[in-house]
Amino acid sequence: MEKLIVNGEHLDLYPNSEIKLNFRVNEISDISSRNSSYSNTISVPRTSKNTRIFEYAGVMGTMGRMPYKKLRCSYQQGGINIIQNGYLYLMETTPDEYKIALFDGIIDIQEKLGDKTLRDLDTSFLNHNLTRANYENSFANTSGYIYGVADYGKDISSDITIEYQSPSVYAHTLWSTIFSDAGLNYTGDFFDNNTDFYEYVVTPSVGYDPVETEPVITQIADDVEGTARVLISNQSSFHTKRGDIDIPTTESGKFTSKMTVETNGNLTVNYTGVLKMRVVNLGAKTYGAFGVGLVYVNEQIKFSRNLVGWTQAQSITDDTYQFSVTTGDVIRFESLWYSQETAPNTHQIDSQVNVFLELHEVVGGFEVNIGNTLPAMKQTEFLKDIMQRFGLIMRKSDVADTYEFIEIEKMLGDGSNVIDMTSKLIKIKSESYVSGYAQNNTASYKYPDGASTTPYNGSIVIDNEVADVTRELFSSPFEIPNLKYSAYANSIYGIPIWEDKNGVLDPKESPAKYMKVSRQTKTIATRYFTPSSTQNVTADFPFLTLTNVGYDYFLATYYPRFKGMLEDYKEIEVELDLNPIDIYNLDFFKLVYLKQTGRYYYLDTVKIGRTNTAKLIEIPNPNI
Amino acid sequence: MAITITKAPTGIYPAYNDSYIQFTSTLAGHNRAEIEVLPTSIFPNKFVVYPDLNGVYTFNLKDVVRVLMNTDGFKDQDTTLPAAQFGESLLFGYISQAITIRVYNATTNEFTSPTYEFIRGVKQIGEQVYINPAQLLNVSDNGVDYNLTYFEGYPFSFELQRINSGQSIVLNNLNSGDSSIALIASNTGSYRFYIDKGFENFTSSGFLPLSDTINRLEVEVDAVFKTNIRVKKVNERCGVYLKWFNADGGYSYFLFDEFYRYTLDAGSKGTTSTNSFENVGSLVAPTQSLGKEGAEQLRLKATIDKNEEKLLRSLFTSPSVQMYTSQTPYVAGQWVDVEVSSNYSISNKKSLNEITVNVQLPNLITPSL
């Protein structure tokens, strides 16, 4: 029996309504897009109950807005939630019926992000004063910002002028900020285990007018330790648990009058100005999916930091935030944990977080506003580029507001995690060989005007004489920078966000670059505004390089099994005998095995209706 | 300044007919009207209409009233029998609905709050809304005189359209001269008399004895005559008993012959292929059945007189028909939802007609793969 529940109420349905659902996560024929599951157009009778649920759509004089809203819905078959937390659109009203369609999954994230750009992100936690110390201290950063060595419009072949170096932002920081700003979470082994992802940065796109003015930084408190609350939770269903991280009043003696430790473990700010706060989180878990460290200011989440991931037992995060405060502001620390299903109907959390704080008041100085330097690139465009680069596919998790990611390469090679659909197969309806991919499938970057070669593009070449000659696989929004010159035994690339106009450097826009940091111990002369400030600095300077930036690298690392699948492309359409529980348990992140053919398959799409059909793509043995 | 309503539903109006209200306003420069219906939990937004070139606003209350009436489809929601009495005020089927009409111009507005009464019924072209509030919720030529057939031993009731709270109702049997005790309406709404509760009836209780012939009953409300009911009482006999929601907003009953044709249609749900991966010598069938579906049908018949012809007309267009599971009088049963299909054909030349009704029972629950 089918049920369609809209905003908590059951819609009246025709008996034996044939609601056909098309389940898909990532259709192989269009790897550049990530897809949502959807239904066909469903007609429901215009009963008085349905009329009321749709706020009298079609009734004379109605001012209801249901046709213009995304209605939360769930769809059940036999009591099993086939679609949970999906959306329903009212598309049309006729004298006797309402016509609706259901959507699930990815469309939610696209709609949440809309047309927002990277500049719309709240990156205030990355803002900092322009000082020699901040410049040099950034060299060791592995998250947040880093002053990568490059030519930003002022020659650095003999010395580096600090005020004309600009910070790049780690791509993974932008990734996590996009999700946290949207109130979403992301999970996947990729984020715990892949190191590549954490080594790339997005360069600044526009310069600024630096001013030489040193801030006065006064310590408010140092070596403050917040007490963690251990969470032990064992329940029969998924749940989340929050734990306050209290600053005990015994730490009060470490604070100046600028801040007060309250009896409830919160901090109250006693001045108006700028606060610089270093937060070190020590997170550990025995059970739990993942944890998030939260900093609240006046009960609004100000900063959010992923702590211990799915596969980790513990983690240390070290972040420095600089932001404006007003007298009376209340700062609170909290950890949020998502439960882990350790056995059927057993969801557990057992975790702990300790936080260490250093607090300073900052007066004056020139603040580098990271948000103003970011490219005006759409957030969705950025996410798509990262996913394409690393071969990630995405689906909405059962955990609220959470998306799961998996590398297609890992999935195609995971022979231990396979669904055997032998007993579900009714028949193989057809077998086809057209993948939609060409003999030469290109992934390309943008290049500066006048570039005569495109050495960082890549391609997947397929041996298939009947396929089209060329097809564009990916087109990156990032630009490959020009090689300006060599210095300090390194290639120095041009990221022109300043332009020399009659001896004055003016800020200008430059397309964003995606580059890799390479730290090398060097002694380099650096100056800060005046020649007299020049000093030789010996440090691990982070040079911005194009090592492993080319698409040949990414395609060779993250798409070899995908290429293997395309080489002898074979797609079968099958009819399956699926009951509601089978449909509920469909897992597009797992391969399928059929004894009838003795082969493994990628589950591309599944259509649910009176008969259930699926499209399976044959893949080489994942166990090899 | 005033709002003048020039057209509106009158009397106790059938909910499933169009119920237009038309109104004008003397407010200078008026350009829109809002109709507010309570409660806001059901009607969160007001309805907005604009005037025609003559400044007349039109709004149809039908969709609004349908929502208020159809809280649980057309099932009889007043199913709890009164313990001692043979009558009770009903909670469903009648509504008195106030609306607020507010007419606006650029700077101000004026309003009026009329109230309209509705009953859960429908009228056809040529029929009219009768003004007698104590009319039965059943077929009649004039809203005063009614003919009912009562089958002893089976649940049977009739409803009066609207009795106000506190009013007293008495039934008089003009044949025997008996009168019932006065029953008092506990709330304003329809009022139901239970001639037979299935285990107890008028005759056995002494409430108002009825003979095995035509009983001429009279309904008095607050000692004023209102309605005539001719109740033909049929002696206890076996048969198939149907109850249905009629076009006037009440429930009708009839007992069909105890002999009927029973049909069971069974069909396959299909097969699924199997592969046991066996060779010759160990082969098994390559398919297995997914299961069977089954549907039961009864073909009922009855002989009816001219009064019963009109009564049964609404059975074939009723949105809710139920069959009593007991086919023996005085044996308690349950009501199960059924579907009725067939043509209704009678000859008005004959005094008695035989009719047949196809009744589709709920689908059988069968085991399936």
mmCIF file of N, CA and C in Angstrom, chain A residues 258 269-274 324-328 361:
data_model
loop_
_atom_site.group_PDB
_atom_site.id
_atom_site.type_symbol
_atom_site.label_atom_id
_atom_site.label_comp_id
_atom_site.label_asym_id
_atom_site.label_seq_id
_atom_site.Cartn_x
_atom_site.Cartn_y
_atom_site.Cartn_z
ATOM 1 N N LYS A 258 39.006 42.129 30.625
ATOM 2 C CA LYS A 258 38.370 42.204 29.298
ATOM 3 C C LYS A 258 37.372 41.087 29.083
ATOM 4 N N VAL A 269 32.180 38.900 27.128
ATOM 5 C CA VAL A 269 33.144 39.911 26.667
ATOM 6 C C VAL A 269 32.826 41.245 27.329
ATOM 7 N N ASN A 270 33.868 41.912 27.797
ATOM 8 C CA ASN A 270 33.652 43.171 28.520
ATOM 9 C C ASN A 270 34.202 44.385 27.788
ATOM 10 N N TYR A 271 34.354 44.269 26.479
ATOM 11 C CA TYR A 271 34.812 45.426 25.718
ATOM 12 C C TYR A 271 34.241 45.348 24.321
ATOM 13 N N THR A 272 34.383 46.442 23.607
ATOM 14 C CA THR A 272 33.964 46.481 22.210
ATOM 15 C C THR A 272 35.207 46.674 21.363
ATOM 16 N N GLY A 273 35.408 45.757 20.420
ATOM 17 C CA GLY A 273 36.611 45.861 19.597
ATOM 18 C C GLY A 273 36.814 44.583 18.813
ATOM 19 N N VAL A 274 38.036 44.148 18.708
ATOM 20 C CA VAL A 274 38.375 42.964 17.927
ATOM 21 C C VAL A 274 38.988 41.926 18.871
ATOM 22 N N SER A 324 34.991 40.796 15.364
ATOM 23 C CA SER A 324 34.557 41.948 16.162
ATOM 24 C C SER A 324 33.662 41.467 17.295
ATOM 25 N N VAL A 325 33.811 42.107 18.428
ATOM 26 C CA VAL A 325 32.967 41.794 19.589
ATOM 27 C C VAL A 325 32.431 43.087 20.174
ATOM 28 N N THR A 326 31.363 42.929 20.946
ATOM 29 C CA THR A 326 30.736 44.069 21.617
ATOM 30 C C THR A 326 30.580 43.705 23.084
ATOM 31 N N THR A 327 30.656 44.683 23.954
ATOM 32 C CA THR A 327 30.464 44.441 25.394
ATOM 33 C C THR A 327 29.162 43.689 25.624
ATOM 34 N N GLY A 328 29.272 42.600 26.387
ATOM 35 C CA GLY A 328 28.076 41.802 26.676
ATOM 36 C C GLY A 328 27.960 40.563 25.814
ATOM 37 N N GLU A 361 43.159 40.825 22.696
ATOM 38 C CA GLU A 361 42.460 41.968 22.128
ATOM 39 C C GLU A 361 43.356 42.583 21.070
#
